[in-house]
N, CA, C and O of each residue as an XYZ file, in Angstrom:
724
protein
N      -8.821      9.578     25.017
C      -9.353      9.222     23.709
C      -8.261      9.323     22.661
O      -7.372     10.169     22.749
N      -8.340      8.465     21.689
C      -7.426      8.501     20.564
C      -7.792      9.670     19.659
O      -8.960      9.852     19.315
N      -6.795     10.463     19.275
C      -7.071     11.614     18.403
C      -7.640     11.157     17.070
O      -8.563     11.774     16.538
N      -7.095     10.088     16.538
C      -7.571      9.589     15.249
C      -8.838      8.768     15.429
O      -9.775      8.893     14.640
N      -8.877      7.936     16.453
C     -10.011      7.042     16.658
C     -11.329      7.743     16.905
O     -12.383      7.231     16.527
N     -11.287      8.926     17.544
C     -12.553      9.596     17.867
C     -13.145     10.365     16.689
O     -14.309     10.763     16.736
N     -12.359     10.577     15.634
C     -12.896     11.274     14.457
C     -13.780     10.323     13.658
O     -13.408      9.167     13.456
N     -14.941     10.784     13.201
C     -15.785      9.913     12.381
C     -15.220      9.800     10.954
O     -14.515     10.692     10.480
N     -15.539      8.708     10.295
C     -15.149      8.509      8.896
C     -16.343      8.913      8.044
O     -17.421      8.332      8.165
N     -16.152      9.909      7.182
C     -17.240     10.369      6.319
C     -17.423      9.405      5.150
O     -16.455      8.955      4.539
N     -18.677      9.101      4.856
C     -19.005      8.222      3.738
C     -19.428      9.107      2.569
O     -20.465      9.766      2.645
N     -18.641      9.137      1.481
C     -19.001      9.982      0.345
C     -20.191      9.401     -0.412
O     -20.494      8.216     -0.276
N     -20.869     10.231     -1.211
C     -21.979      9.699     -2.007
C     -21.474      8.672     -3.022
O     -20.388      8.829     -3.580
N     -22.245      7.648     -3.252
C     -21.856      6.598     -4.187
C     -21.154      5.423     -3.524
O     -20.802      4.450     -4.191
N     -20.948      5.508     -2.208
C     -20.299      4.417     -1.477
C     -21.335      3.779     -0.570
O     -22.037      4.463      0.174
N     -21.420      2.448     -0.641
C     -22.380      1.703      0.170
C     -21.625      0.975      1.279
O     -20.684      0.230      1.007
N     -22.036      1.191      2.523
C     -21.374      0.585      3.679
C     -22.406     -0.212      4.464
O     -23.494      0.278      4.766
N     -22.040     -1.463      4.792
C     -22.931     -2.246      5.646
C     -22.106     -3.168      6.538
O     -21.041     -3.652      6.155
N     -22.630     -3.392      7.732
C     -22.000     -4.258      8.718
C     -22.887     -5.494      8.859
O     -24.011     -5.412      9.354
N     -22.357     -6.654      8.411
C     -23.145     -7.869      8.407
C     -22.363     -8.963      9.123
O     -21.269     -9.319      8.687
N     -22.903     -9.506     10.218
C     -22.277    -10.586     10.983
C     -20.869    -10.222     11.452
O     -19.972    -11.064     11.452
N     -20.684     -8.972     11.849
C     -19.385     -8.527     12.349
C     -18.356     -8.253     11.272
O     -17.187     -8.029     11.589
N     -18.759     -8.263      9.987
C     -17.849     -7.988      8.876
C     -18.323     -6.732      8.164
O     -19.494     -6.612      7.804
N     -17.385     -5.784      7.963
C     -17.705     -4.532      7.281
C     -17.518     -4.712      5.775
O     -16.455     -5.135      5.321
N     -18.559     -4.389      5.007
C     -18.521     -4.447      3.546
C     -18.629     -3.020      3.034
O     -19.597     -2.319      3.329
N     -17.624     -2.586      2.257
C     -17.641     -1.242      1.683
C     -17.555     -1.399      0.171
O     -16.612     -1.993     -0.351
N     -18.560     -0.854     -0.529
C     -18.627     -0.986     -1.983
C     -18.678      0.408     -2.585
O     -19.468      1.253     -2.165
N     -17.821      0.635     -3.578
C     -17.764      1.934     -4.234
C     -17.592      1.772     -5.725
O     -17.695      0.663     -6.250
N     -17.327      2.890     -6.423
C     -17.202      2.830     -7.875
C     -16.010      1.998     -8.372
O     -16.063      1.469     -9.482
N     -14.946      1.871     -7.586
C     -13.750      1.127     -8.026
C     -13.784     -0.348     -7.630
O     -13.028     -1.147     -8.182
N     -14.645     -0.724     -6.685
C     -14.699     -2.124     -6.273
C     -15.261     -2.274     -4.877
O     -15.889     -1.361     -4.341
N     -15.026     -3.446     -4.291
C     -15.572     -3.757     -2.972
C     -14.468     -4.315     -2.078
O     -13.640     -5.113     -2.518
N     -14.468     -3.881     -0.810
C     -13.520     -4.364      0.188
C     -14.280     -4.844      1.413
O     -15.343     -4.314      1.738
N     -13.735     -5.849      2.092
C     -14.334     -6.334      3.330
C     -13.273     -6.355      4.413
O     -12.085     -6.523      4.138
N     -13.721     -6.180      5.654
C     -12.811     -6.171      6.799
C     -13.595     -6.591      8.033
O     -14.720     -6.141      8.250
N     -12.986     -7.463      8.843
C     -13.614     -7.896     10.085
C     -12.907     -7.184     11.236
O     -11.786     -7.552     11.588
N     -13.543     -6.170     11.828
C     -12.904     -5.471     12.948
C     -12.833     -6.362     14.189
O     -13.585     -7.327     14.325
N     -11.926     -6.020     15.075
C     -11.762     -6.774     16.318
C     -13.063     -6.721     17.118
O     -13.787     -5.728     17.063
N     -13.353     -7.771     17.849
C     -14.608     -7.875     18.596
C     -14.751     -6.798     19.675
O     -15.873     -6.457     20.048
N     -13.645     -6.260     20.180
C     -13.723     -5.208     21.204
C     -14.237     -3.887     20.659
O     -14.836     -3.109     21.401
N     -14.017     -3.618     19.387
C     -14.388     -2.330     18.811
C     -15.881     -2.277     18.500
O     -16.438     -3.206     17.916
N     -16.512     -1.189     18.895
C     -17.928     -0.961     18.604
C     -18.012     -0.057     17.383
O     -17.542      1.080     17.415
N     -18.607     -0.557     16.311
C     -18.707      0.195     15.063
C     -20.168      0.571     14.848
O     -21.056     -0.280     14.894
N     -20.404      1.869     14.611
C     -21.759      2.350     14.356
C     -21.785      3.039     12.997
O     -20.943      3.887     12.702
N     -22.764      2.662     12.173
C     -22.919      3.277     10.853
C     -24.152      4.162     10.903
O     -25.265      3.699     11.152
N     -23.927      5.446     10.660
C     -25.039      6.390     10.561
C     -25.265      6.672      9.085
O     -24.701      5.977      8.239
N     -26.071      7.667      8.751
C     -26.402      7.912      7.348
C     -25.180      8.235      6.500
O     -25.067      7.742      5.378
N     -24.267      9.048      7.009
C     -23.095      9.431      6.208
C     -21.790      9.361      6.999
O     -20.797      9.972      6.603
N     -21.778      8.617      8.120
C     -20.583      8.527      8.952
C     -20.423      7.135      9.542
O     -21.395      6.416      9.773
N     -19.161      6.775      9.780
C     -18.845      5.567     10.531
C     -18.114      6.029     11.781
O     -17.139      6.775     11.690
N     -18.577      5.594     12.944
C     -17.891      5.945     14.185
C     -17.416      4.670     14.868
O     -18.105      3.649     14.879
N     -16.215      4.760     15.437
C     -15.622      3.628     16.138
C     -15.430      4.040     17.591
O     -14.847      5.088     17.868
N     -15.918      3.223     18.519
C     -15.731      3.494     19.951
C     -15.125      2.260     20.601
O     -15.226      1.145     20.089
N     -14.490      2.496     21.748
C     -13.874      1.386     22.475
C     -14.567      1.239     23.824
O     -15.105      2.213     24.350
N     -14.562      0.029     24.393
C     -15.295     -0.205     25.630
C     -14.621      0.368     26.875
O     -15.303      0.759     27.822
N     -13.282      0.422     26.882
C     -12.574      0.885     28.076
C     -11.255      1.530     27.678
O     -10.940      1.633     26.493
N     -10.486      1.964     28.670
C      -9.204      2.604     28.405
C      -8.032      1.647     28.580
O      -6.918      2.071     28.884
N      -8.282      0.375     28.389
C      -7.227     -0.624     28.448
C      -6.226     -0.359     27.316
O      -6.607      0.142     26.258
N      -4.958     -0.690     27.536
C      -3.910     -0.425     26.554
C      -4.215     -1.089     25.202
O      -4.031     -0.470     24.154
N      -4.671     -2.317     25.224
C      -4.979     -3.038     23.990
C      -6.145     -2.383     23.247
O      -6.105     -2.257     22.023
N      -7.172     -1.969     23.973
C      -8.326     -1.306     23.354
C      -7.918      0.019     22.719
O      -8.376      0.361     21.628
N      -7.057      0.759     23.406
C      -6.586      2.043     22.860
C      -5.800      1.826     21.576
O      -5.922      2.604     20.630
N      -4.989      0.763     21.541
C      -4.190      0.514     20.342
C      -5.066      0.135     19.144
O      -4.732      0.463     18.006
N      -6.172     -0.545     19.391
C      -7.062     -0.947     18.300
C      -7.963      0.185     17.822
O      -8.422      0.167     16.680
N      -8.220      1.167     18.680
C      -9.187      2.215     18.376
C      -8.796      3.013     17.131
O      -9.555      3.067     16.164
N      -7.627      3.624     17.155
C      -7.182      4.424     16.014
C      -6.914      3.567     14.787
O      -7.168      3.996     13.662
N      -6.400      2.353     14.997
C      -6.113      1.453     13.887
C      -7.386      1.110     13.119
O      -7.404      1.165     11.890
N      -8.431      0.763     13.829
C      -9.680      0.364     13.184
C     -10.256      1.515     12.376
O     -10.707      1.327     11.246
N     -10.241      2.707     12.960
C     -10.762      3.880     12.255
C      -9.929      4.170     11.007
O     -10.490      4.485      9.957
N      -8.586      4.069     11.102
C      -7.710      4.332      9.961
C      -7.925      3.306      8.854
O      -7.877      3.653      7.674
N      -8.159      2.056      9.218
C      -8.409      1.023      8.212
C      -9.718      1.283      7.462
O      -9.797      1.073      6.252
N     -10.744      1.741      8.187
C     -12.009      2.093      7.524
C     -11.801      3.272      6.573
O     -12.325      3.270      5.459
N     -11.039      4.277      7.007
C     -10.765      5.440      6.163
C     -10.024      5.009      4.893
O     -10.349      5.467      3.797
N      -9.024      4.124      5.043
C      -8.267      3.643      3.892
C      -9.157      2.861      2.925
O      -8.968      2.928      1.710
N     -10.120      2.126      3.461
C     -11.034      1.375      2.604
C     -11.930      2.325      1.808
O     -12.163      2.108      0.619
N     -12.432      3.376      2.460
C     -13.291      4.362      1.781
C     -12.515      5.040      0.657
O     -13.022      5.164     -0.459
N     -11.287      5.481      0.943
C     -10.464      6.141     -0.081
C     -10.138      5.158     -1.203
O     -10.109      5.547     -2.371
N      -9.894      3.899     -0.867
C      -9.563      2.894     -1.866
C     -10.684      2.642     -2.858
O     -10.431      2.555     -4.060
N     -11.917      2.522     -2.383
C     -13.023      2.228     -3.295
C     -13.489      3.457     -4.064
O     -14.194      3.325     -5.064
N     -13.104      4.660     -3.611
C     -13.476      5.863     -4.358
C     -12.359      6.318     -5.299
O     -12.610      6.544     -6.483
N     -11.134      6.457     -4.794
C     -10.028      6.979     -5.601
C      -9.019      5.902     -5.987
O      -8.491      5.934     -7.099
N      -8.740      4.960     -5.110
C      -7.719      3.952     -5.339
C      -6.360      4.444     -4.863
O      -6.193      5.619     -4.537
N      -5.405      3.548     -4.826
C      -4.050      3.858     -4.378
C      -3.069      3.464     -5.464
O      -3.325      2.541     -6.237
N      -1.938      4.168     -5.522
C      -0.884      3.776     -6.453
C       0.480      4.156     -5.888
O       0.616      5.144     -5.167
N       1.474      3.364     -6.225
C       2.873      3.628     -5.876
C       3.659      3.553     -7.166
O       3.436      2.659     -7.982
N       4.587      4.497     -7.359
C       5.422      4.516     -8.545
C       6.850      4.185     -8.159
O       7.390      4.745     -7.205
N       7.451      3.285     -8.895
C       8.838      2.883     -8.685
C       9.659      3.307     -9.897
O       9.162      3.317    -11.023
N      10.916      3.657     -9.658
C      11.801      4.061    -10.743
C      12.984      3.108    -10.814
O      13.540      2.713     -9.789
N      13.365      2.741    -12.041
C      14.538      1.900    -12.266
C      15.713      2.817    -12.583
O      15.649      3.595    -13.535
N      16.786      2.737    -11.798
C      17.966      3.556    -12.010
C      19.144      2.609    -12.221
O      19.493      1.839    -11.326
N      19.748      2.665    -13.385
C      20.906      1.822    -13.667
C      20.967      1.475    -15.136
O      19.934      1.333    -15.790
N      22.158      1.339    -15.653
C      22.346      1.009    -17.056
C      21.886     -0.432    -17.292
O      22.327     -1.354    -16.606
N      21.005     -0.611    -18.257
C      20.525     -1.940    -18.587
C      19.400     -2.452    -17.708
O      18.937     -3.574    -17.918
N      18.939     -1.679    -16.731
C      17.835     -2.111    -15.883
C      16.539     -1.880    -16.660
O      16.252     -0.764    -17.093
N      15.766     -2.950    -16.828
C      14.542     -2.862    -17.615
C      13.408     -3.600    -16.925
O      13.621     -4.498    -16.110
N      12.204     -3.195    -17.276
C      11.000     -3.880    -16.802
C      10.019     -3.936    -17.958
O       9.919     -2.996    -18.746
N       9.297     -5.041    -18.055
C       8.260     -5.175    -19.075
C       7.202     -6.148    -18.580
O       7.448     -6.978    -17.705
N       6.028     -6.022    -19.159
C       4.949     -6.940    -18.835
C       4.913     -8.041    -19.890
O       4.835     -7.757    -21.085
N       4.969     -9.295    -19.449
C       4.819    -10.443    -20.335
C       3.504    -11.110    -19.963
O       3.448    -11.950    -19.064
N       2.455    -10.724    -20.664
C       1.130    -11.212    -20.294
C       0.733    -10.575    -18.969
O       0.621     -9.353    -18.872
N       0.522    -11.403    -17.950
C       0.188    -10.870    -16.623
C       1.393    -10.855    -15.697
O       1.269    -10.474    -14.533
N       2.554    -11.262    -16.189
C       3.765    -11.304    -15.376
C       4.602    -10.051    -15.574
O       4.705     -9.532    -16.686
N       5.199     -9.568    -14.489
C       6.146     -8.460    -14.554
C       7.540     -9.070    -14.663
O       7.959     -9.842    -13.801
N       8.253     -8.715    -15.731
C       9.588     -9.239    -15.985
C      10.602     -8.147    -15.672
O      10.621     -7.108    -16.332
N      11.449     -8.378    -14.662
C      12.479     -7.410    -14.277
C      13.850     -7.928    -14.668
O      14.181     -9.087    -14.418
N      14.642     -7.065    -15.281
C      16.034     -7.371    -15.571
C      16.852     -6.276    -14.889
O      17.002     -5.172    -15.413
N      17.376     -6.605    -13.713
C      18.032     -5.593    -12.880
C      19.438     -6.014    -12.456
O      19.810     -5.889    -11.289
N      20.216     -6.516    -13.426
C      21.608     -6.791    -13.157
C      21.934     -8.193    -12.690
O      23.099     -8.489    -12.428
N      20.956     -9.059    -12.577
C      21.230    -10.448    -12.225
C      21.421    -11.244    -13.512
O      21.134    -10.739    -14.598
N      21.899    -12.472    -13.406
C      22.119    -13.308    -14.582
C      20.810    -13.855    -15.146
O      20.802    -14.436    -16.231
N      19.725    -13.680    -14.437
C      18.433    -14.206    -14.852
C      17.361    -13.134    -14.662
O      17.505    -12.260    -13.807
N      16.292    -13.194    -15.449
C      15.188    -12.255    -15.222
C      14.376    -12.670    -13.990
O      14.327    -13.847    -13.630
N      13.748    -11.689    -13.359
C      12.899    -11.935    -12.189
C      11.456    -11.742    -12.630
O      11.113    -10.707    -13.200
N      10.609    -12.732    -12.368
C       9.206    -12.673    -12.770
C       8.316    -12.518    -11.543
O       8.481    -13.219    -10.545
N       7.369    -11.586    -11.636
C       6.391    -11.351    -10.570
C       4.998    -11.531    -11.136
O       4.699    -11.076    -12.240
N       4.152    -12.198    -10.373
C       2.734    -12.261    -10.714
C       2.004    -11.389     -9.700
O       1.960    -11.720     -8.515
N       1.425    -10.262    -10.162
C       0.716     -9.397     -9.213
C      -0.492    -10.124     -8.615
O      -1.159    -10.887     -9.315
N      -0.780     -9.896     -7.335
C      -1.956    -10.546     -6.734
C      -3.251    -10.002     -7.322
O      -3.269     -8.961     -7.978
N      -4.312    -10.719     -7.075
C      -5.635    -10.309     -7.555
C      -5.992     -8.944     -6.974
O      -5.855     -8.735     -5.768
N      -6.443     -8.024     -7.801
C      -6.831     -6.696     -7.334
C      -5.727     -5.659     -7.454
O      -5.943     -4.494     -7.120
N      -4.543     -6.056     -7.926
C      -3.433     -5.118     -8.100
C      -3.074     -5.075     -9.574
O      -2.926     -6.113    -10.218
N      -2.932     -3.854    -10.109
C      -2.574     -3.654    -11.500
C      -1.174     -3.082    -11.578
O      -0.840     -2.156    -10.840
N      -0.350     -3.622    -12.464
C       1.015     -3.132    -12.662
C       1.123     -2.603    -14.083
O       0.802     -3.306    -15.042
N       1.581     -1.347    -14.216
C       1.769     -0.713    -15.518
C       3.228     -0.299    -15.621
O       3.780      0.286    -14.689
N       3.854     -0.605    -16.757
C       5.271     -0.287    -16.962
C       5.391      0.764    -18.057
O       4.852      0.592    -19.150
N       6.103      1.860    -17.762
C       6.472      2.843    -18.775
C       7.944      2.571    -19.093
O       8.837      3.034    -18.385
N       8.181      1.815    -20.162
C       9.538      1.359    -20.465
C      10.470      2.507    -20.808
O      11.643      2.467    -20.439
N       9.987      3.528    -21.503
C      10.856      4.636    -21.921
C      11.383      5.413    -20.720
O      12.556      5.784    -20.690
N      10.523      5.664    -19.724
C      10.939      6.420    -18.543
C      11.552      5.536    -17.469
O      12.145      6.051    -16.520
N      11.427      4.233    -17.591
C      11.940      3.331    -16.568
C      11.125      3.398    -15.294
O      11.685      3.392    -14.198
N       9.792      3.463    -15.425
C       8.913      3.562    -14.253
C       7.936      2.394    -14.222
O       7.487      1.899    -15.255
N       7.624      1.975    -13.003
C       6.633      0.921    -12.768
C       5.585      1.514    -11.839
O       5.923      2.036    -10.777
N       4.311      1.440    -12.230
C       3.230      1.941    -11.393
C       2.394      0.770    -10.908
O       1.860      0.000    -11.706
N       2.286      0.644     -9.585
C       1.487     -0.406     -8.955
C       0.237      0.274     -8.408
O       0.346      1.213     -7.620
N      -0.944     -0.181     -8.809
C      -2.173      0.471     -8.347
C      -3.237     -0.561     -8.009
O      -3.204     -1.698     -8.481
N      -4.185     -0.132     -7.177
C      -5.282     -0.993     -6.756
C      -6.129     -0.284     -5.712
O      -5.893      0.884     -5.404
N      -7.121     -0.994     -5.163
C      -8.003     -0.367     -4.182
C      -7.600     -0.689     -2.744
O      -8.030     -0.001     -1.818
N      -6.784     -1.724     -2.544
C      -6.367     -2.113     -1.203
C      -4.989     -1.519     -0.909
O      -3.997     -1.937     -1.505
N      -4.921     -0.553      0.000
C      -3.673      0.154      0.292
C      -2.576     -0.793      0.754
O      -1.423     -0.656      0.345
N      -2.921     -1.738      1.590
C      -1.941     -2.674      2.125
C      -1.367     -3.566      1.023
O      -0.162     -3.820      1.002
N      -2.206     -4.036      0.120
C      -1.764     -4.903     -0.969
C      -0.881     -4.154     -1.966
O       0.115     -4.696     -2.445
N      -1.246     -2.913     -2.278
C      -0.455     -2.093     -3.201
C       0.919     -1.812     -2.607
O       1.930     -1.937     -3.300
N       0.968     -1.434     -1.331
C       2.241     -1.152     -0.675
C       3.119     -2.386     -0.561
O       4.335     -2.300     -0.734
N       2.517     -3.532     -0.273
C       3.284     -4.770     -0.149
C       3.871     -5.186     -1.494
O       5.015     -5.637     -1.555
N       3.102     -5.040     -2.572
C       3.606     -5.401     -3.906
C       4.737     -4.474     -4.317
O       5.740     -4.930     -4.866
N       4.589     -3.175     -4.059
C       5.648     -2.219     -4.401
C       6.915     -2.507     -3.593
O       8.020     -2.430     -4.130
N       6.765     -2.834     -2.322
C       7.919     -3.145     -1.479
C       8.606     -4.429     -1.939
O       9.831     -4.536     -1.875
N       7.825     -5.400     -2.399
C       8.400     -6.657     -2.870
C       9.213     -6.438     -4.148
O      10.289     -7.012     -4.314
N       8.688     -5.605     -5.045
C       9.421     -5.283     -6.274
C      10.710     -4.541     -5.926
O      11.769     -4.848     -6.472
N      10.624     -3.565     -5.021
C      11.794     -2.778     -4.628
C      12.851     -3.649     -3.965
O      14.046     -3.399     -4.124
N      12.429     -4.662     -3.230
C      13.374     -5.502     -2.498
C      14.249     -6.365     -3.420
O      15.261     -6.909     -2.978
N      13.868     -6.492     -4.691
C      14.676     -7.285     -5.613
C      16.005     -6.607     -5.924
O      16.986     -7.295     -6.205
N      16.064     -5.296     -5.881
C      17.312     -4.559     -6.087
C      17.163     -3.187     -5.440
O      16.943     -2.195     -6.134
N      17.282     -3.122     -4.098
C      17.161     -1.821     -3.436
C      18.292     -0.895     -3.866
O      19.374     -1.373     -4.209
N      18.070      0.412     -3.855
C      19.107      1.338     -4.308
C      20.343      1.279     -3.415
O      20.239      1.229     -2.190
N      21.506      1.285     -4.049
C      22.739      1.242     -3.268
C      23.245      2.673     -3.067
O      22.957      3.547     -3.885
N      23.993      2.921     -1.993
C      24.317      4.294     -1.611
C      25.463      4.950     -2.376
O      25.690      6.147     -2.201
N      26.195      4.218     -3.219
C      27.356      4.804     -3.878
C      27.013      5.437     -5.222
O      27.393      6.577     -5.491
N      26.297      4.701     -6.060
C      25.904      5.261     -7.353
C      24.400      5.513     -7.431
O      23.935      6.193     -8.345
N      23.645      4.978     -6.491
C      22.194      5.160     -6.493
C      21.475      4.191     -7.415
O      20.289      4.381     -7.687
N      22.155      3.152     -7.908
C      21.530      2.193     -8.807
C      20.576      1.297     -8.036
O      20.822      0.950     -6.881
N      19.487      0.929     -8.691
C      18.528      0.022     -8.083
C      17.107      0.437     -8.395
O      16.868      1.252     -9.285
N      16.170     -0.127     -7.660
C      14.752      0.209     -7.807
C      14.376      1.052     -6.606
O      14.534      0.620     -5.465
N      13.876      2.263     -6.861
C      13.507      3.156     -5.760
C      12.090      3.672     -5.968
O      11.561      3.656     -7.079
N      11.488      4.129     -4.876
C      10.182      4.773     -4.961
C      10.350      6.127     -5.617
O      11.393      6.762     -5.461
N       9.346      6.582     -6.347
C       9.401      7.913     -6.951
C       9.441      8.943     -5.825
O       8.613      8.908     -4.915
N      10.385      9.837     -5.891
C      10.523     10.868     -4.872
C      11.381     10.455     -3.693
O      11.651     11.280     -2.820
N      11.819      9.205     -3.638
C      12.667      8.739     -2.545
C      14.057      9.360     -2.681
O      14.613      9.417     -3.778
N      14.599      9.811     -1.590
C      15.923     10.404     -1.586
C      16.908      9.365     -1.074
O      16.758      8.840      0.029
N      17.909      9.077     -1.881
C      18.927      8.106     -1.517
C      20.116      8.858     -0.937
O      20.718      9.691     -1.614
N      20.454      8.567      0.314
C      21.615      9.201      0.925
C      22.861      8.591      0.306
O      23.088      7.384      0.389
N      23.659      9.438     -0.309
C      24.828      8.971     -1.032
C      26.056      8.995     -0.123
O      26.199      9.858      0.743
N      26.933      8.021     -0.350
C      28.191      7.951      0.388
C      29.341      8.295     -0.546
O      29.252      8.091     -1.757
N      30.409      8.813      0.020
C      31.599      9.069     -0.780
C      32.270      7.744     -1.081
O      32.226      6.827     -0.262
N      32.890      7.632     -2.246
C      33.587      6.409     -2.608
C      34.922      6.337     -1.881
O      35.159      7.058     -0.912
N      35.763      5.477     -2.354
C      37.101      5.356     -1.744
C      37.861      6.657     -1.904
O      37.726      7.342     -2.918
N      38.649      6.993     -0.919
C      39.489      8.188     -1.030
C      40.605      7.897     -2.040
O      40.957      6.742     -2.278
N      41.136      8.933     -2.609
C      42.232      8.761     -3.589
C      43.393      8.052     -2.905
O      43.609      8.224     -1.706
N      44.136      7.259     -3.661
C      45.230      6.475     -3.102
C      46.251      7.354     -2.375
O      46.590      8.437     -2.853
N      46.726      6.906     -1.260
C      47.707      7.674     -0.490
C      49.039      7.649     -1.237
O      49.480      6.605     -1.719
N      49.664      8.812     -1.321
C      50.918      8.914     -2.093
C      52.130      8.604     -1.281
O      53.247      8.649     -1.797
């Protein structure tokens, strides 16, 4: 048995869960998410729990078991608390601002970079601290948007300039050795 897959997902009060035509609908105070689990997975909804079981011990079934349960857990947390990722801008002249619904990044290129956040993702910029907060109810969408922003100027190892996740540790390299005499 999968250690993660065999654990039930607790449904907190205020969250409505229903399985309709093989599609899971989870509705909470922050919004609604839907997910269609693989046909091999057996999903049972009890009064306050969701349990996922697999039909056999086939390698493919085992791989889907824990994944399906983790996705349901992420959906429950998303509609109750939500997810957020914070990015930090490190570098002289690196700036970010919101122009309407577009995120405008100026990170050392000759042109500004514009991002339109997808539906369901909110981007907040703290210009004074040089921080960008990406938040939403879908964990996968929030992480993908944060990774896309970071990929525009990943931190470099010599001075640490670039866009990094809050709390990320950049392994620094030594620069050139002093000229040989």
